[in-house]
Amino acid sequence: MPASTRRAAVIGGNRIPFARANGAYSRASNLDMLTATLDGLVARFGLSGERLGEVVAGAVLKHSRDFNLTREAVLGSRLDPATAAYDVQQACGTGLQAAIAVANKIALGQIESGVAGGVDTASDAPIALHDDLRRVLVRLNAAKSPVDRLKLVGQLRPGQIVPEIPQNSEPRTGLSMGEHAARTALEWGIGRAEQDELTAASHQHLAAAYDRGFFDDLVTPYLKLTKDNNLRADSSVEKLGKLKPVFGKGPDATMTAGNSTPLTDGSALVLLGSDEWAAEHRLPVLAHVVDSETAAVDYVHGPDGLLTAPVYAVPRMLARNGLTLQDFDLYEIHEAFASTVLATQKAWEDAAFAKERLGLDAPLGPIDITKLNVAGSSLAAGHPFAATGGRIVATLAKLLRERATEENKDQRGLISICAAGGQGVVAILEAKA
Amino acid sequence: MTASVDRKVTELDGPPSLGPLYARAAAGAALPGGGGRDLPAREIVRRGVSVEQEHLADYALACGFGIGGALPLTYPHVLAFPLQVVLMADRSFPLPLPGLVHLANRITAHRAVTPDETLDLRVHADRFVAHPKGAQVDLVAEARVGEELVWEGRSTYLARGAEAPADNPPGTDIAEPSTPTGTGAATWKVAGDTGRRYAAASGDVNPIHLHPLTAKAMGFPRAIAHGMWTAARAVAALQGRIPDAATYDVVFRKPLLLPSTVELVTERSGPDWSLAVRSARKPDKVHLTGRVTPA
Amino acid sequence: MSNDLLSNLSNTPVAKQLGLPTVPRLRRFEPGQALLSGPVLVTSVGDGRFAKPISALVEENGQRVVTAERSESRTSIDTAGEEKLNAAVLDLTGATTLADLAAAREILTPAVKKLGPSGRVLLLGAEPGEASGAEAAAVAQSLDGFVRSIGKELRFGATANLLIVSGDAAPSAVDSSVRFFLSSRSAYVDGQNVHVGAPVGPTLDPAGMDDPHDPDLPLRGRVAVVTGAARGIGAAIADTLARDGATIVAVDIPAAGEGLAKTANRTGGTALQLDITADDAPARLISHLEQRHGGVDLVVHNAGITRDKLLANMTEDRWNSVLAVNLGAQLKINAALLESSVLNEAARIVCVSSQSGIAGNRGQTNYAASKAGVIGMVRALAPKFAERGATINAVAPGFIETEMTGHMPIGTREAGRRVNSLKQGGLPVDVAETIGWLGQAESGGVNGQVVRVCGQSMLGA
């Protein structure tokens, strides 16, 4: 047993450009995308034939045949097939939670290296058979005698052929994420203009990051796509202002297809390792994983919004680390919806909320928005659910490393990712000068 | 609440088939002078009822319950309901079965009942009293495991335009649960075949639930959801949040026409939950209010 | 099989019946293949110093050394029952007179008759500029015309090349070049002359090197950067260098990352997505090499683009983009390499030029200018790199069968293929093998050279 723990290093990342659903990757499966992403990572870090400690990834929309998705991706990749792998799933928190799982094993000395992330396709989503048809077919398969089979065939009805398409909705509430977010937006009085401003900034930041070559060593093109195709470099508040609301009702509706993330296909992974492993392989350490926290809220019958769990997770993590919300050089708050990011900030700034709901004497206070999502986030890049965590971890780690080098000063970054199911995963990364 | 009376016991040795009963009741209702003036002193009993896994699974699926170690709170109702129909379809029953409107329902589970337990079910009618729009009656059911009372149900039905004996004591109606008005906890897209599904799972093949045409014949614009389906679906959303021993009261308000989109609203107050099912488009249109309290 | 139908056909019996011209099938290198496939004639005329070490090399490689028996009337070559010679190596560095030249002719006349398929004629001559006296200079220079003509006469895939060796070059200086030109790695290099001088930098201690004569891994332990490695010739270069033991850093523009990752993974190397024309590209490349590899041994400037248009229709954008990628980026990176400390001992730079840069090509003013510019750059930088113990050379591919040539109109393609002594297009691997030779630590005597990989094309010759 290891006597002490160490901090896992974020060495780098790889993702494929994110593609709006039913577009560039419409024929690619989760396995295809994850394998390509893994191979891109292997190429970037020269890991061909290498046995890594572990590969952990997942997908939110997953075919039953992909029960061992990550392991299959490893077997199809250039990694040593003796590299172990397993799947995790925590909705939009999948990628970050996978990274935490790997980082924790590295911290404990159980493994020296690992890859974490996720993939999702909304284009090749699993379509289930109508429940009745499915049951008849399962029984038919199990039926022993021809008579039994004939009886079962007699139960088939044309109406059963209508398939059940997975919906981006919460099983317990029947509401889409957008509808949930619209409620939270209304509750916190999030205005249309501020959402559109945040959205335009996301696009502009992402475009600028591409322009300066920031993603040259974070993204590997896939299926002829070289950039996230949701990105609109010329996005502006004015253009976004012309869109009609799609979530929420009546005059209070503020959430549009612009200030909400579209359904997206994509995949992202990060490479983690111990400092020693990185040094042995002459690989750079971008940042270290300091701590993480996962919170959940009762969005079904309780007072909290579906995507507000990070509001709770962050103060718990800050308290444990003796930090304030202002002790960060960069913030990465996943932009599920522009309103989510804004509501999260408002909740942190709200004294009554702090007291009544967070049990704090004082609110966490505001963050400096010039430090927020400085290389763009999900509104611009898109949001393939399980892939977002890997995108953010790699992006933030590289941003911190750049700043630490430029300013010759340690840098600290906060990641906050809200997830379906009323959960939120947050983490702290640090880069040494 | 119930006066002690000696009731003539009719024992059933199997589940009654409700289709013929409905048909007979419909025919009987067409005849003049059917039924007595007061409630029959009868009790319908079925002993040794064991739960069929298939039936339970169909019910759970139709209502949104998980399949697990305990019967859904509302499940014994569908076991007892045929006994209610036997009682109500009998010529001795003072009210015509067709057109009876389910006004309210109370279920009390005294403990969790597991699917492998054998239940003895008893149903009798009670509290036949005047209602502003006619007369109402309670059909009272109980389920016992051996001697132990594990589950009780009381279903209040209205017969429009009927008359109850004036001297019957009024008893106490199920108190109207408060209607929570917050944001919906869940949105349900209630499919057009919901009535048929629940009918198949519950045996309640009342034609108003089955098809727009049969519903039209009974005076409804479209098929309507079974009240007990709505009640079951609502309490299913609270699985894991409410104790095993609980009383679940529901009052049915506007009929839920199929298909439609409705919202479930829940509100917690200490150990109690109140809930409502309302139209998603017109939140003022409430289909059901309910209350769950620890028993 | 390539898409060269004639080449494929000419190796079938049908071809002879149809009277189709014969396209020889070139012997190419495969791992494990012996350096030589038959006896080798090794001899010298005059006071040569290379016949002995080359004979030793032949014997080391398991083949018999054949000498020419010169008598009054004739010169005979005894191949001891063997039908064909694999190669004829003539050390003419000591030939200073017309009589010496005549003696060389006397030896080569029977030798070329005995030369087998994919045979090799390799002449070693003196630097004309170092010659004492006009006759010696004339004789040294005559070898150039001599060897080019032999190249044009040889058949069945045989080649003829000339090493012009300075007087201060020790026998070991020509070793890697002799190996290259004798082996099947030089399959498509024909009619060339290459100057070999005293190796640059500190003297390499063969004993201190990692088994320099491991014939299968001549680049073992060397870190090689290949730009434009996502596909085509660049990918073949990466594959070939990796096969020879190099660790590959595959570079290409970010947009080509998918193919680049495949190259990197296939070669067990790493992928670096980098737009080499970006201002910070040299710095990023160098810092990557320092951080990830601690230095670099071989840089192959392969990345290139074409934006063909007649000069009359040439646009600023087409001109500038071609010049920026094909020449500007190489200039900037080379300058940065010279300023940095990233070059390991015995570093080698190889720049990919083009036949178009030598012969010109209609519609390619931009491309040809850039590729000719590469030659000028190589010559100018050779002494600068030599100061660092490094070399810089260029390879100039002729008609190479690639995806790109596959899309040419058939007429252009056929013409391109046949106008050379080997009557066929080369393969990307032929370019790669040439780069591999120039990239070896042992090739320090070759600096500032332009080696055409063109099957002795008539264009620009």
PDB file of N, CA, C and O in Angstrom, chain C residues 285-311:
ATOM      1  N   LEU C 285       8.595  24.237 -32.904  1.00  0.00           N
ATOM      2  CA  LEU C 285       9.229  22.988 -33.319  1.00  0.00           C
ATOM      3  C   LEU C 285      10.450  22.707 -32.442  1.00  0.00           C
ATOM      4  O   LEU C 285      10.633  21.598 -31.921  1.00  0.00           O
ATOM      5  N   ILE C 286      11.250  23.731 -32.247  1.00  0.00           N
ATOM      6  CA  ILE C 286      12.491  23.537 -31.488  1.00  0.00           C
ATOM      7  C   ILE C 286      12.181  23.220 -30.032  1.00  0.00           C
ATOM      8  O   ILE C 286      12.781  22.321 -29.435  1.00  0.00           O
ATOM      9  N   SER C 287      11.204  23.926 -29.459  1.00  0.00           N
ATOM     10  CA  SER C 287      10.917  23.654 -28.050  1.00  0.00           C
ATOM     11  C   SER C 287      10.320  22.256 -27.896  1.00  0.00           C
ATOM     12  O   SER C 287      10.590  21.556 -26.924  1.00  0.00           O
ATOM     13  N   HIS C 288       9.535  21.845 -28.882  1.00  0.00           N
ATOM     14  CA  HIS C 288       9.007  20.480 -28.846  1.00  0.00           C
ATOM     15  C   HIS C 288      10.136  19.455 -28.881  1.00  0.00           C
ATOM     16  O   HIS C 288      10.161  18.496 -28.115  1.00  0.00           O
ATOM     17  N   LEU C 289      11.106  19.688 -29.754  1.00  0.00           N
ATOM     18  CA  LEU C 289      12.215  18.738 -29.885  1.00  0.00           C
ATOM     19  C   LEU C 289      13.066  18.711 -28.625  1.00  0.00           C
ATOM     20  O   LEU C 289      13.499  17.652 -28.185  1.00  0.00           O
ATOM     21  N   GLU C 290      13.277  19.894 -28.064  1.00  0.00           N
ATOM     22  CA  GLU C 290      14.088  19.945 -26.843  1.00  0.00           C
ATOM     23  C   GLU C 290      13.384  19.230 -25.700  1.00  0.00           C
ATOM     24  O   GLU C 290      13.967  18.433 -24.973  1.00  0.00           O
ATOM     25  N   GLN C 291      12.080  19.565 -25.563  1.00  0.00           N
ATOM     26  CA  GLN C 291      11.342  19.012 -24.435  1.00  0.00           C
ATOM     27  C   GLN C 291      11.126  17.509 -24.563  1.00  0.00           C
ATOM     28  O   GLN C 291      11.333  16.759 -23.619  1.00  0.00           O
ATOM     29  N   ARG C 292      10.711  17.103 -25.747  1.00  0.00           N
ATOM     30  CA  ARG C 292      10.295  15.714 -25.881  1.00  0.00           C
ATOM     31  C   ARG C 292      11.429  14.775 -26.260  1.00  0.00           C
ATOM     32  O   ARG C 292      11.335  13.570 -26.021  1.00  0.00           O
ATOM     33  N   HIS C 293      12.483  15.302 -26.892  1.00  0.00           N
ATOM     34  CA  HIS C 293      13.527  14.406 -27.362  1.00  0.00           C
ATOM     35  C   HIS C 293      14.923  14.848 -26.956  1.00  0.00           C
ATOM     36  O   HIS C 293      15.884  14.135 -27.218  1.00  0.00           O
ATOM     37  N   GLY C 294      15.030  16.034 -26.404  1.00  0.00           N
ATOM     38  CA  GLY C 294      16.336  16.505 -25.975  1.00  0.00           C
ATOM     39  C   GLY C 294      17.231  16.939 -27.123  1.00  0.00           C
ATOM     40  O   GLY C 294      18.386  17.288 -26.909  1.00  0.00           O
ATOM     41  N   GLY C 295      16.705  16.926 -28.330  1.00  0.00           N
ATOM     42  CA  GLY C 295      17.515  17.346 -29.476  1.00  0.00           C
ATOM     43  C   GLY C 295      17.008  16.685 -30.733  1.00  0.00           C
ATOM     44  O   GLY C 295      16.011  15.950 -30.708  1.00  0.00           O
ATOM     45  N   VAL C 296      17.692  16.963 -31.837  1.00  0.00           N
ATOM     46  CA  VAL C 296      17.269  16.358 -33.103  1.00  0.00           C
ATOM     47  C   VAL C 296      18.496  15.967 -33.919  1.00  0.00           C
ATOM     48  O   VAL C 296      19.532  16.628 -33.852  1.00  0.00           O
ATOM     49  N   ASP C 297      18.371  14.871 -34.649  1.00  0.00           N
ATOM     50  CA  ASP C 297      19.478  14.385 -35.465  1.00  0.00           C
ATOM     51  C   ASP C 297      19.242  14.607 -36.950  1.00  0.00           C
ATOM     52  O   ASP C 297      20.179  14.709 -37.716  1.00  0.00           O
ATOM     53  N   LEU C 298      17.973  14.600 -37.325  1.00  0.00           N
ATOM     54  CA  LEU C 298      17.674  14.685 -38.752  1.00  0.00           C
ATOM     55  C   LEU C 298      16.398  15.505 -38.944  1.00  0.00           C
ATOM     56  O   LEU C 298      15.387  15.236 -38.295  1.00  0.00           O
ATOM     57  N   VAL C 299      16.498  16.524 -39.771  1.00  0.00           N
ATOM     58  CA  VAL C 299      15.318  17.312 -40.102  1.00  0.00           C
ATOM     59  C   VAL C 299      15.094  17.180 -41.601  1.00  0.00           C
ATOM     60  O   VAL C 299      15.968  17.509 -42.394  1.00  0.00           O
ATOM     61  N   VAL C 300      13.923  16.672 -41.955  1.00  0.00           N
ATOM     62  CA  VAL C 300      13.593  16.523 -43.371  1.00  0.00           C
ATOM     63  C   VAL C 300      12.531  17.554 -43.726  1.00  0.00           C
ATOM     64  O   VAL C 300      11.390  17.475 -43.283  1.00  0.00           O
ATOM     65  N   HIS C 301      12.952  18.526 -44.499  1.00  0.00           N
ATOM     66  CA  HIS C 301      12.023  19.562 -44.960  1.00  0.00           C
ATOM     67  C   HIS C 301      11.296  19.044 -46.186  1.00  0.00           C
ATOM     68  O   HIS C 301      11.718  19.270 -47.314  1.00  0.00           O
ATOM     69  N   ASN C 302      10.221  18.351 -45.968  1.00  0.00           N
ATOM     70  CA  ASN C 302       9.511  17.741 -47.089  1.00  0.00           C
ATOM     71  C   ASN C 302       8.245  18.503 -47.464  1.00  0.00           C
ATOM     72  O   ASN C 302       7.799  18.439 -48.604  1.00  0.00           O
ATOM     73  N   ALA C 303       7.658  19.214 -46.484  1.00  0.00           N
ATOM     74  CA  ALA C 303       6.350  19.834 -46.729  1.00  0.00           C
ATOM     75  C   ALA C 303       6.411  20.736 -47.948  1.00  0.00           C
ATOM     76  O   ALA C 303       7.321  21.556 -48.091  1.00  0.00           O
ATOM     77  N   GLY C 304       5.458  20.561 -48.815  1.00  0.00           N
ATOM     78  CA  GLY C 304       5.399  21.412 -49.999  1.00  0.00           C
ATOM     79  C   GLY C 304       3.995  21.418 -50.568  1.00  0.00           C
ATOM     80  O   GLY C 304       3.222  20.485 -50.364  1.00  0.00           O
ATOM     81  N   ILE C 305       3.691  22.497 -51.249  1.00  0.00           N
ATOM     82  CA  ILE C 305       2.381  22.577 -51.898  1.00  0.00           C
ATOM     83  C   ILE C 305       2.576  23.048 -53.342  1.00  0.00           C
ATOM     84  O   ILE C 305       3.614  23.614 -53.684  1.00  0.00           O
ATOM     85  N   THR C 306       1.588  22.764 -54.165  1.00  0.00           N
ATOM     86  CA  THR C 306       1.587  23.330 -55.523  1.00  0.00           C
ATOM     87  C   THR C 306       0.316  24.156 -55.686  1.00  0.00           C
ATOM     88  O   THR C 306      -0.725  23.823 -55.131  1.00  0.00           O
ATOM     89  N   ARG C 307       0.432  25.263 -56.381  1.00  0.00           N
ATOM     90  CA  ARG C 307      -0.736  26.075 -56.754  1.00  0.00           C
ATOM     91  C   ARG C 307      -0.498  26.509 -58.201  1.00  0.00           C
ATOM     92  O   ARG C 307      -0.135  27.642 -58.475  1.00  0.00           O
ATOM     93  N   ASP C 308      -0.608  25.522 -59.111  1.00  0.00           N
ATOM     94  CA  ASP C 308      -0.182  25.733 -60.492  1.00  0.00           C
ATOM     95  C   ASP C 308      -1.056  26.751 -61.236  1.00  0.00           C
ATOM     96  O   ASP C 308      -2.266  26.755 -61.110  1.00  0.00           O
ATOM     97  N   LYS C 309      -0.401  27.575 -61.986  1.00  0.00           N
ATOM     98  CA  LYS C 309      -1.078  28.554 -62.848  1.00  0.00           C
ATOM     99  C   LYS C 309      -0.014  29.109 -63.780  1.00  0.00           C
ATOM    100  O   LYS C 309       1.129  29.312 -63.363  1.00  0.00           O
ATOM    101  N   LEU C 310      -0.372  29.354 -65.046  1.00  0.00           N
ATOM    102  CA  LEU C 310       0.590  30.021 -65.929  1.00  0.00           C
ATOM    103  C   LEU C 310       0.925  31.377 -65.336  1.00  0.00           C
ATOM    104  O   LEU C 310       0.084  32.008 -64.688  1.00  0.00           O
ATOM    105  N   LEU C 311       2.127  31.818 -65.588  1.00  0.00           N
ATOM    106  CA  LEU C 311       2.575  33.091 -65.007  1.00  0.00           C
ATOM    107  C   LEU C 311       1.611  34.222 -65.355  1.00  0.00           C
ATOM    108  O   LEU C 311       1.338  35.093 -64.532  1.00  0.00           O
TER     109      LEU C 311
END
